[in-house]
Amino acid sequence: MRIFSGIQPSGRKHLGNYLGAIRQYVEGQGRGDPAIYCIVDLHATSLAYEPAALPGYVYDTAAMLMAAGLDPERCVLFRQSDVREHSELCWLLCAVTAYGDLTRMHQFKDKAERERELVRTSLFLYPVLQAADVLAYRAHEVPVGDDQRQHVELMRDIAERFNATYGDVLVAPEHRIPGVGARIMDLQDPGRKMSTTHSEERGLVFVDDDEMAIIKKVKSAVTDSGGDVRRGPDKPGISNLIEVLAVVRGTDPADVERDFEGQQYGAFKGAVAEAVVEYL
């Protein structure tokens, strides 16, 4: 099975990135034949960015991935802009991509609203370049977080439309989204996913945060006024922390609820903080 996924070199990575995607990259090294991972620096130019800082972000991202467990002897790791065929295939795929499909992409709508000065065409075409990234290698599986589900579904549509037009050339890949931890929420605003683009720093746990910073952020996470450690639509903050603890412990959220039955939020948050520190 050929595995492919890409990660943007856009600054520091947080717990949501790690649990949703990066841990899958590490695991995929044992299953992929090969496992191919790409630092997608071209994608990073689809939003406002600092050109002089981008090369440094690429190196930082590569270092972080290897520190997380990626081994160049067990996977392929490269920079997107070093392989011009990604851009060339993107243009060819545009010929079979419907304009209406791109206008329905949730990420485009969300990011376009936040770009006050200039909404770039590259942001609109982001899913097509992403499709080219994967389809160029005929990958069978794409490990991603839940926020990329719609893009992978579009990727499959593009591949099938291309094959119907030009012959059976491309492979329509399947997404691999973890059952637990696919969408980690902001610690201060648990109605939003954890994201560097619209979260305050205290709502983010960065993978390179020191121990005290992680403990402080987790212990100050927003929760409801109740006291039961259980999941529910009325308890988004606690539900998020339950999911985080389940992932880092390698267990089921229901087991976490049983383990902390009758305990107060303070003790639970402390346990989550300690587990995250040890995990990272």
PDB file of C-alpha atoms in Angstrom:
ATOM      1  CA  MET A   1       0.000   0.000   0.000  1.00  0.00           C
ATOM      2  CA  ARG A   2       1.363   3.393  -0.994  1.00  0.00           C
ATOM      3  CA  ILE A   3       0.737   6.149   1.580  1.00  0.00           C
ATOM      4  CA  PHE A   4       1.032   9.886   0.949  1.00  0.00           C
ATOM      5  CA  SER A   5       0.368  12.943   3.075  1.00  0.00           C
ATOM      6  CA  GLY A   6       1.584  16.525   3.235  1.00  0.00           C
ATOM      7  CA  ILE A   7       2.137  19.043   6.002  1.00  0.00           C
ATOM      8  CA  GLN A   8       2.411  22.811   5.711  1.00  0.00           C
ATOM      9  CA  PRO A   9       5.573  24.524   7.003  1.00  0.00           C
ATOM     10  CA  SER A  10       3.511  27.350   8.466  1.00  0.00           C
ATOM     11  CA  GLY A  11       4.987  27.931  11.886  1.00  0.00           C
ATOM     12  CA  ARG A  12       4.764  25.896  15.086  1.00  0.00           C
ATOM     13  CA  LYS A  13       2.756  22.671  15.215  1.00  0.00           C
ATOM     14  CA  HIS A  14       0.205  22.053  17.923  1.00  0.00           C
ATOM     15  CA  LEU A  15      -1.412  19.100  19.647  1.00  0.00           C
ATOM     16  CA  GLY A  16      -4.223  18.974  17.088  1.00  0.00           C
ATOM     17  CA  ASN A  17      -1.707  18.602  14.241  1.00  0.00           C
ATOM     18  CA  TYR A  18       0.119  15.887  16.128  1.00  0.00           C
ATOM     19  CA  LEU A  19      -2.870  13.785  17.164  1.00  0.00           C
ATOM     20  CA  GLY A  20      -4.810  14.276  13.934  1.00  0.00           C
ATOM     21  CA  ALA A  21      -2.045  13.644  11.403  1.00  0.00           C
ATOM     22  CA  ILE A  22       1.587  13.418  12.527  1.00  0.00           C
ATOM     23  CA  ARG A  23       1.131  10.351  14.726  1.00  0.00           C
ATOM     24  CA  GLN A  24      -0.426   8.654  11.679  1.00  0.00           C
ATOM     25  CA  TYR A  25       2.682   9.488   9.662  1.00  0.00           C
ATOM     26  CA  VAL A  26       4.872   7.708  12.187  1.00  0.00           C
ATOM     27  CA  GLU A  27       2.575   4.678  12.288  1.00  0.00           C
ATOM     28  CA  GLY A  28       2.359   4.603   8.490  1.00  0.00           C
ATOM     29  CA  GLN A  29       6.081   3.905   8.166  1.00  0.00           C
ATOM     30  CA  GLY A  30       5.354   0.326   9.166  1.00  0.00           C
ATOM     31  CA  ARG A  31       2.554  -0.137   6.614  1.00  0.00           C
ATOM     32  CA  GLY A  32       3.470   1.995   3.639  1.00  0.00           C
ATOM     33  CA  ASP A  33       5.224   0.603   0.575  1.00  0.00           C
ATOM     34  CA  PRO A  34       6.425   3.270   0.555  1.00  0.00           C
ATOM     35  CA  ALA A  35       5.166   5.895   3.011  1.00  0.00           C
ATOM     36  CA  ILE A  36       5.685   9.283   1.334  1.00  0.00           C
ATOM     37  CA  TYR A  37       5.497  12.553   3.268  1.00  0.00           C
ATOM     38  CA  CYS A  38       5.813  16.012   1.772  1.00  0.00           C
ATOM     39  CA  ILE A  39       6.474  19.433   3.303  1.00  0.00           C
ATOM     40  CA  VAL A  40       4.065  21.434   1.164  1.00  0.00           C
ATOM     41  CA  ASP A  41       5.727  24.836   0.905  1.00  0.00           C
ATOM     42  CA  LEU A  42       3.750  25.820  -2.208  1.00  0.00           C
ATOM     43  CA  HIS A  43       0.522  25.468  -0.242  1.00  0.00           C
ATOM     44  CA  ALA A  44       1.943  27.786   2.413  1.00  0.00           C
ATOM     45  CA  THR A  45       1.909  30.642  -0.122  1.00  0.00           C
ATOM     46  CA  SER A  46      -1.888  30.489  -0.509  1.00  0.00           C
ATOM     47  CA  LEU A  47      -2.302  32.748   2.545  1.00  0.00           C
ATOM     48  CA  ALA A  48      -0.384  35.832   3.664  1.00  0.00           C
ATOM     49  CA  TYR A  49       3.129  34.747   4.649  1.00  0.00           C
ATOM     50  CA  GLU A  50       6.679  36.042   5.136  1.00  0.00           C
ATOM     51  CA  PRO A  51       8.779  34.956   2.126  1.00  0.00           C
ATOM     52  CA  ALA A  52      12.075  35.326   3.988  1.00  0.00           C
ATOM     53  CA  ALA A  53      10.857  33.121   6.839  1.00  0.00           C
ATOM     54  CA  LEU A  54       9.428  30.274   4.747  1.00  0.00           C
ATOM     55  CA  PRO A  55      12.723  28.383   4.125  1.00  0.00           C
ATOM     56  CA  GLY A  56      13.376  28.337   7.857  1.00  0.00           C
ATOM     57  CA  TYR A  57       9.889  27.004   8.518  1.00  0.00           C
ATOM     58  CA  VAL A  58      10.579  24.166   6.065  1.00  0.00           C
ATOM     59  CA  TYR A  59      13.690  23.127   7.995  1.00  0.00           C
ATOM     60  CA  ASP A  60      11.890  23.485  11.334  1.00  0.00           C
ATOM     61  CA  THR A  61       9.044  21.284  10.091  1.00  0.00           C
ATOM     62  CA  ALA A  62      11.465  18.630   8.845  1.00  0.00           C
ATOM     63  CA  ALA A  63      13.254  18.646  12.206  1.00  0.00           C
ATOM     64  CA  MET A  64       9.952  18.367  14.080  1.00  0.00           C
ATOM     65  CA  LEU A  65       8.796  15.428  11.950  1.00  0.00           C
ATOM     66  CA  MET A  66      12.029  13.540  12.532  1.00  0.00           C
ATOM     67  CA  ALA A  67      11.889  14.319  16.248  1.00  0.00           C
ATOM     68  CA  ALA A  68       8.342  12.895  16.257  1.00  0.00           C
ATOM     69  CA  GLY A  69       9.627   9.621  14.812  1.00  0.00           C
ATOM     70  CA  LEU A  70       9.857   9.886  11.031  1.00  0.00           C
ATOM     71  CA  ASP A  71      12.918   7.975   9.857  1.00  0.00           C
ATOM     72  CA  PRO A  72      14.296   8.818   6.384  1.00  0.00           C
ATOM     73  CA  GLU A  73      15.397   5.181   6.167  1.00  0.00           C
ATOM     74  CA  ARG A  74      11.771   4.036   6.503  1.00  0.00           C
ATOM     75  CA  CYS A  75       9.896   6.720   4.551  1.00  0.00           C
ATOM     76  CA  VAL A  76      10.297   9.315   1.812  1.00  0.00           C
ATOM     77  CA  LEU A  77      10.381  12.906   3.098  1.00  0.00           C
ATOM     78  CA  PHE A  78      10.797  15.817   0.681  1.00  0.00           C
ATOM     79  CA  ARG A  79       9.922  19.428  -0.098  1.00  0.00           C
ATOM     80  CA  GLN A  80       7.023  19.985  -2.489  1.00  0.00           C
ATOM     81  CA  SER A  81       8.640  22.759  -4.525  1.00  0.00           C
ATOM     82  CA  ASP A  82      11.601  20.517  -5.380  1.00  0.00           C
ATOM     83  CA  VAL A  83       9.324  18.392  -7.592  1.00  0.00           C
ATOM     84  CA  ARG A  84       7.855  20.560 -10.345  1.00  0.00           C
ATOM     85  CA  GLU A  85       5.524  17.781 -11.512  1.00  0.00           C
ATOM     86  CA  HIS A  86       3.190  18.687  -8.630  1.00  0.00           C
ATOM     87  CA  SER A  87       2.489  22.071 -10.233  1.00  0.00           C
ATOM     88  CA  GLU A  88       2.308  20.625 -13.744  1.00  0.00           C
ATOM     89  CA  LEU A  89      -0.227  17.973 -12.748  1.00  0.00           C
ATOM     90  CA  CYS A  90      -2.234  20.588 -10.848  1.00  0.00           C
ATOM     91  CA  TRP A  91      -2.771  22.490 -14.108  1.00  0.00           C
ATOM     92  CA  LEU A  92      -3.836  19.337 -15.941  1.00  0.00           C
ATOM     93  CA  LEU A  93      -6.266  18.435 -13.156  1.00  0.00           C
ATOM     94  CA  CYS A  94      -7.830  21.900 -13.379  1.00  0.00           C
ATOM     95  CA  ALA A  95      -9.164  20.784 -16.777  1.00  0.00           C
ATOM     96  CA  VAL A  96     -11.378  18.171 -15.090  1.00  0.00           C
ATOM     97  CA  THR A  97     -12.231  20.064 -11.891  1.00  0.00           C
ATOM     98  CA  ALA A  98     -15.600  21.782 -11.656  1.00  0.00           C
ATOM     99  CA  TYR A  99     -15.612  25.419 -10.533  1.00  0.00           C
ATOM    100  CA  GLY A 100     -18.708  24.710  -8.464  1.00  0.00           C
ATOM    101  CA  ASP A 101     -16.937  21.958  -6.535  1.00  0.00           C
ATOM    102  CA  LEU A 102     -14.208  24.373  -5.469  1.00  0.00           C
ATOM    103  CA  THR A 103     -16.706  27.025  -4.345  1.00  0.00           C
ATOM    104  CA  ARG A 104     -18.215  24.478  -1.940  1.00  0.00           C
ATOM    105  CA  MET A 105     -14.971  23.768  -0.095  1.00  0.00           C
ATOM    106  CA  HIS A 106     -15.437  24.654   3.583  1.00  0.00           C
ATOM    107  CA  GLN A 107     -11.788  25.531   4.123  1.00  0.00           C
ATOM    108  CA  PHE A 108     -11.796  28.013   1.253  1.00  0.00           C
ATOM    109  CA  LYS A 109     -14.869  29.771   2.625  1.00  0.00           C
ATOM    110  CA  ASP A 110     -13.437  29.896   6.137  1.00  0.00           C
ATOM    111  CA  LYS A 111      -9.972  31.116   5.155  1.00  0.00           C
ATOM    112  CA  ALA A 112     -11.241  33.562   2.527  1.00  0.00           C
ATOM    113  CA  GLU A 113     -13.322  35.312   5.182  1.00  0.00           C
ATOM    114  CA  ARG A 114     -10.189  35.932   7.257  1.00  0.00           C
ATOM    115  CA  GLU A 115      -8.069  37.248   4.360  1.00  0.00           C
ATOM    116  CA  ARG A 116      -9.051  40.916   4.480  1.00  0.00           C
ATOM    117  CA  GLU A 117      -6.555  42.372   2.007  1.00  0.00           C
ATOM    118  CA  LEU A 118      -6.306  39.700  -0.691  1.00  0.00           C
ATOM    119  CA  VAL A 119      -8.074  36.396  -1.318  1.00  0.00           C
ATOM    120  CA  ARG A 120      -5.561  34.586  -3.505  1.00  0.00           C
ATOM    121  CA  THR A 121      -6.466  32.418  -6.479  1.00  0.00           C
ATOM    122  CA  SER A 122      -3.970  29.911  -5.064  1.00  0.00           C
ATOM    123  CA  LEU A 123      -6.239  29.524  -2.028  1.00  0.00           C
ATOM    124  CA  PHE A 124      -9.159  28.718  -4.339  1.00  0.00           C
ATOM    125  CA  LEU A 125      -7.048  26.150  -6.242  1.00  0.00           C
ATOM    126  CA  TYR A 126      -5.538  24.697  -3.062  1.00  0.00           C
ATOM    127  CA  PRO A 127      -7.595  21.460  -3.261  1.00  0.00           C
ATOM    128  CA  VAL A 128      -6.495  20.882  -6.871  1.00  0.00           C
ATOM    129  CA  LEU A 129      -2.809  21.200  -5.996  1.00  0.00           C
ATOM    130  CA  GLN A 130      -3.452  18.951  -3.002  1.00  0.00           C
ATOM    131  CA  ALA A 131      -5.010  16.407  -5.354  1.00  0.00           C
ATOM    132  CA  ALA A 132      -1.959  16.646  -7.615  1.00  0.00           C
ATOM    133  CA  ASP A 133       0.324  16.052  -4.614  1.00  0.00           C
ATOM    134  CA  VAL A 134      -1.356  12.734  -3.890  1.00  0.00           C
ATOM    135  CA  LEU A 135      -2.396  11.559  -7.351  1.00  0.00           C
ATOM    136  CA  ALA A 136       1.097  12.066  -8.787  1.00  0.00           C
ATOM    137  CA  TYR A 137       2.275   9.145  -6.651  1.00  0.00           C
ATOM    138  CA  ARG A 138      -0.799   6.955  -7.174  1.00  0.00           C
ATOM    139  CA  ALA A 139      -1.178   6.727  -3.418  1.00  0.00           C
ATOM    140  CA  HIS A 140      -3.819   4.397  -2.007  1.00  0.00           C
ATOM    141  CA  GLU A 141      -4.169   6.031   1.402  1.00  0.00           C
ATOM    142  CA  VAL A 142      -3.993   9.592   2.727  1.00  0.00           C
ATOM    143  CA  PRO A 143      -3.641   9.963   6.526  1.00  0.00           C
ATOM    144  CA  VAL A 144      -5.281  13.274   7.492  1.00  0.00           C
ATOM    145  CA  GLY A 145      -7.227  15.019  10.212  1.00  0.00           C
ATOM    146  CA  ASP A 146     -10.994  15.363  10.005  1.00  0.00           C
ATOM    147  CA  ASP A 147     -10.753  18.867   8.508  1.00  0.00           C
ATOM    148  CA  GLN A 148      -9.298  17.391   5.294  1.00  0.00           C
ATOM    149  CA  ARG A 149     -12.089  14.863   4.701  1.00  0.00           C
ATOM    150  CA  GLN A 150     -13.864  17.032   2.115  1.00  0.00           C
ATOM    151  CA  HIS A 151     -10.637  17.644   0.189  1.00  0.00           C
ATOM    152  CA  VAL A 152      -9.863  13.927  -0.086  1.00  0.00           C
ATOM    153  CA  GLU A 153     -13.401  13.241  -1.280  1.00  0.00           C
ATOM    154  CA  LEU A 154     -12.918  15.899  -3.987  1.00  0.00           C
ATOM    155  CA  MET A 155      -9.567  14.312  -4.818  1.00  0.00           C
ATOM    156  CA  ARG A 156     -11.339  11.023  -5.536  1.00  0.00           C
ATOM    157  CA  ASP A 157     -13.871  12.789  -7.766  1.00  0.00           C
ATOM    158  CA  ILE A 158     -11.074  14.488  -9.712  1.00  0.00           C
ATOM    159  CA  ALA A 159      -9.226  11.190 -10.203  1.00  0.00           C
ATOM    160  CA  GLU A 160     -12.363   9.418 -11.420  1.00  0.00           C
ATOM    161  CA  ARG A 161     -13.229  12.271 -13.794  1.00  0.00           C
ATOM    162  CA  PHE A 162      -9.663  12.325 -15.149  1.00  0.00           C
ATOM    163  CA  ASN A 163      -9.734   8.557 -15.717  1.00  0.00           C
ATOM    164  CA  ALA A 164     -13.098   8.758 -17.464  1.00  0.00           C
ATOM    165  CA  THR A 165     -11.636  11.359 -19.831  1.00  0.00           C
ATOM    166  CA  TYR A 166      -8.102  10.099 -20.459  1.00  0.00           C
ATOM    167  CA  GLY A 167      -8.112   6.425 -19.491  1.00  0.00           C
ATOM    168  CA  ASP A 168      -7.336   4.513 -16.319  1.00  0.00           C
ATOM    169  CA  VAL A 169      -4.293   6.491 -15.187  1.00  0.00           C
ATOM    170  CA  LEU A 170      -4.838   7.735 -11.629  1.00  0.00           C
ATOM    171  CA  VAL A 171      -5.646   5.954  -8.366  1.00  0.00           C
ATOM    172  CA  ALA A 172      -8.586   7.281  -6.331  1.00  0.00           C
ATOM    173  CA  PRO A 173      -7.209   7.247  -2.762  1.00  0.00           C
ATOM    174  CA  GLU A 174      -8.984   6.622   0.526  1.00  0.00           C
ATOM    175  CA  HIS A 175      -8.596   8.925   3.509  1.00  0.00           C
ATOM    176  CA  ARG A 176      -7.409   7.524   6.823  1.00  0.00           C
ATOM    177  CA  ILE A 177      -8.895   9.549   9.668  1.00  0.00           C
ATOM    178  CA  PRO A 178      -8.401   8.407  13.273  1.00  0.00           C
ATOM    179  CA  GLY A 179     -11.562   7.415  15.106  1.00  0.00           C
ATOM    180  CA  VAL A 180     -10.412   9.332  18.188  1.00  0.00           C
ATOM    181  CA  GLY A 181      -8.386  12.539  18.037  1.00  0.00           C
ATOM    182  CA  ALA A 182      -9.214  13.507  14.459  1.00  0.00           C
ATOM    183  CA  ARG A 183     -10.408  16.961  15.549  1.00  0.00           C
ATOM    184  CA  ILE A 184      -8.890  18.442  18.698  1.00  0.00           C
ATOM    185  CA  MET A 185     -10.597  21.623  19.835  1.00  0.00           C
ATOM    186  CA  ASP A 186      -9.286  24.958  21.109  1.00  0.00           C
ATOM    187  CA  LEU A 187      -8.768  24.830  24.882  1.00  0.00           C
ATOM    188  CA  GLN A 188     -10.274  28.303  25.354  1.00  0.00           C
ATOM    189  CA  ASP A 189     -13.004  28.019  22.723  1.00  0.00           C
ATOM    190  CA  PRO A 190     -13.983  24.334  22.450  1.00  0.00           C
ATOM    191  CA  GLY A 191     -16.495  25.153  19.733  1.00  0.00           C
ATOM    192  CA  ARG A 192     -13.555  25.740  17.356  1.00  0.00           C
ATOM    193  CA  LYS A 193     -10.855  23.315  16.323  1.00  0.00           C
ATOM    194  CA  MET A 194      -7.348  24.012  17.583  1.00  0.00           C
ATOM    195  CA  SER A 195      -5.703  26.174  14.921  1.00  0.00           C
ATOM    196  CA  THR A 196      -2.864  28.677  14.717  1.00  0.00           C
ATOM    197  CA  THR A 197      -4.900  30.839  12.334  1.00  0.00           C
ATOM    198  CA  HIS A 198      -7.752  31.771  14.662  1.00  0.00           C
ATOM    199  CA  SER A 199      -6.834  30.653  18.182  1.00  0.00           C
ATOM    200  CA  GLU A 200      -5.235  32.591  21.009  1.00  0.00           C
ATOM    201  CA  GLU A 201      -1.954  31.084  22.155  1.00  0.00           C
ATOM    202  CA  ARG A 202      -3.414  30.006  25.504  1.00  0.00           C
ATOM    203  CA  GLY A 203      -5.913  27.853  23.606  1.00  0.00           C
ATOM    204  CA  LEU A 204      -3.108  25.997  21.812  1.00  0.00           C
ATOM    205  CA  VAL A 205      -0.733  23.352  23.112  1.00  0.00           C
ATOM    206  CA  PHE A 206       2.344  23.470  20.899  1.00  0.00           C
ATOM    207  CA  VAL A 207       4.429  20.329  20.514  1.00  0.00           C
ATOM    208  CA  ASP A 208       7.504  22.313  21.597  1.00  0.00           C
ATOM    209  CA  ASP A 209       5.874  23.943  24.646  1.00  0.00           C
ATOM    210  CA  ASP A 210       7.756  23.361  27.881  1.00  0.00           C
ATOM    211  CA  GLU A 211       6.238  21.312  30.686  1.00  0.00           C
ATOM    212  CA  MET A 212       4.975  24.260  32.724  1.00  0.00           C
ATOM    213  CA  ALA A 213       3.316  25.896  29.706  1.00  0.00           C
ATOM    214  CA  ILE A 214       1.450  22.689  28.842  1.00  0.00           C
ATOM    215  CA  ILE A 215       0.268  22.194  32.419  1.00  0.00           C
ATOM    216  CA  LYS A 216      -0.912  25.801  32.697  1.00  0.00           C
ATOM    217  CA  LYS A 217      -2.812  25.704  29.399  1.00  0.00           C
ATOM    218  CA  VAL A 218      -4.553  22.394  30.103  1.00  0.00           C
ATOM    219  CA  LYS A 219      -5.471  23.298  33.678  1.00  0.00           C
ATOM    220  CA  SER A 220      -6.962  26.599  32.506  1.00  0.00           C
ATOM    221  CA  ALA A 221      -8.979  24.974  29.703  1.00  0.00           C
ATOM    222  CA  VAL A 222     -12.564  26.224  29.484  1.00  0.00           C
ATOM    223  CA  THR A 223     -15.153  23.768  30.834  1.00  0.00           C
ATOM    224  CA  ASP A 224     -18.813  23.881  31.820  1.00  0.00           C
ATOM    225  CA  SER A 225     -20.088  24.602  35.314  1.00  0.00           C
ATOM    226  CA  GLY A 226     -20.892  20.964  36.080  1.00  0.00           C
ATOM    227  CA  GLY A 227     -18.712  18.394  37.759  1.00  0.00           C
ATOM    228  CA  ASP A 228     -19.154  15.087  35.927  1.00  0.00           C
ATOM    229  CA  VAL A 229     -16.309  13.893  33.718  1.00  0.00           C
ATOM    230  CA  ARG A 230     -18.404  12.698  30.803  1.00  0.00           C
ATOM    231  CA  ARG A 231     -18.940  13.542  27.149  1.00  0.00           C
ATOM    232  CA  GLY A 232     -21.986  15.385  25.895  1.00  0.00           C
ATOM    233  CA  PRO A 233     -23.106  18.141  23.526  1.00  0.00           C
ATOM    234  CA  ASP A 234     -23.495  20.439  26.535  1.00  0.00           C
ATOM    235  CA  LYS A 235     -19.921  19.717  27.682  1.00  0.00           C
ATOM    236  CA  PRO A 236     -17.636  20.537  24.714  1.00  0.00           C
ATOM    237  CA  GLY A 237     -14.626  21.461  26.829  1.00  0.00           C
ATOM    238  CA  ILE A 238     -14.653  18.301  28.939  1.00  0.00           C
ATOM    239  CA  SER A 239     -15.493  16.177  25.887  1.00  0.00           C
ATOM    240  CA  ASN A 240     -12.390  17.561  24.172  1.00  0.00           C
ATOM    241  CA  LEU A 241     -10.130  16.798  27.140  1.00  0.00           C
ATOM    242  CA  ILE A 242     -11.570  13.274  27.406  1.00  0.00           C
ATOM    243  CA  GLU A 243     -10.683  12.687  23.759  1.00  0.00           C
ATOM    244  CA  VAL A 244      -7.161  14.075  24.238  1.00  0.00           C
ATOM    245  CA  LEU A 245      -6.530  11.807  27.225  1.00  0.00           C
ATOM    246  CA  ALA A 246      -7.945   8.790  25.398  1.00  0.00           C
ATOM    247  CA  VAL A 247      -5.546   9.322  22.486  1.00  0.00           C
ATOM    248  CA  VAL A 248      -2.406   9.869  24.534  1.00  0.00           C
ATOM    249  CA  ARG A 249      -3.240   6.866  26.720  1.00  0.00           C
ATOM    250  CA  GLY A 250      -4.131   4.716  23.721  1.00  0.00           C
ATOM    251  CA  THR A 251      -7.534   3.849  25.128  1.00  0.00           C
ATOM    252  CA  ASP A 252     -11.228   4.512  24.483  1.00  0.00           C
ATOM    253  CA  PRO A 253     -13.005   7.698  25.675  1.00  0.00           C
ATOM    254  CA  ALA A 254     -15.507   5.525  27.550  1.00  0.00           C
ATOM    255  CA  ASP A 255     -12.638   4.067  29.582  1.00  0.00           C
ATOM    256  CA  VAL A 256     -11.534   7.579  30.526  1.00  0.00           C
ATOM    257  CA  GLU A 257     -15.055   8.386  31.707  1.00  0.00           C
ATOM    258  CA  ARG A 258     -15.101   5.261  33.880  1.00  0.00           C
ATOM    259  CA  ASP A 259     -11.658   5.970  35.315  1.00  0.00           C
ATOM    260  CA  PHE A 260     -12.680   9.469  36.426  1.00  0.00           C
ATOM    261  CA  GLU A 261     -16.237   8.735  37.523  1.00  0.00           C
ATOM    262  CA  GLY A 262     -16.996  10.751  40.639  1.00  0.00           C
ATOM    263  CA  GLN A 263     -13.846  12.883  40.376  1.00  0.00           C
ATOM    264  CA  GLN A 264     -13.768  16.653  40.039  1.00  0.00           C
ATOM    265  CA  TYR A 265     -12.636  18.661  37.037  1.00  0.00           C
ATOM    266  CA  GLY A 266      -9.481  19.873  38.768  1.00  0.00           C
ATOM    267  CA  ALA A 267      -8.111  16.380  39.295  1.00  0.00           C
ATOM    268  CA  PHE A 268      -9.109  15.367  35.779  1.00  0.00           C
ATOM    269  CA  LYS A 269      -7.388  18.355  34.168  1.00  0.00           C
ATOM    270  CA  GLY A 270      -4.264  17.629  36.175  1.00  0.00           C
ATOM    271  CA  ALA A 271      -4.217  14.059  34.885  1.00  0.00           C
ATOM    272  CA  VAL A 272      -4.694  15.247  31.293  1.00  0.00           C
ATOM    273  CA  ALA A 273      -1.864  17.763  31.657  1.00  0.00           C
ATOM    274  CA  GLU A 274       0.543  15.156  33.036  1.00  0.00           C
ATOM    275  CA  ALA A 275      -0.370  12.665  30.311  1.00  0.00           C
ATOM    276  CA  VAL A 276       0.149  15.232  27.527  1.00  0.00           C
ATOM    277  CA  VAL A 277       3.530  16.270  28.954  1.00  0.00           C
ATOM    278  CA  GLU A 278       4.670  12.652  29.040  1.00  0.00           C
ATOM    279  CA  TYR A 279       3.285  11.965  25.550  1.00  0.00           C
ATOM    280  CA  LEU A 280       5.003  14.912  23.898  1.00  0.00           C
TER     281      LEU A 280
END
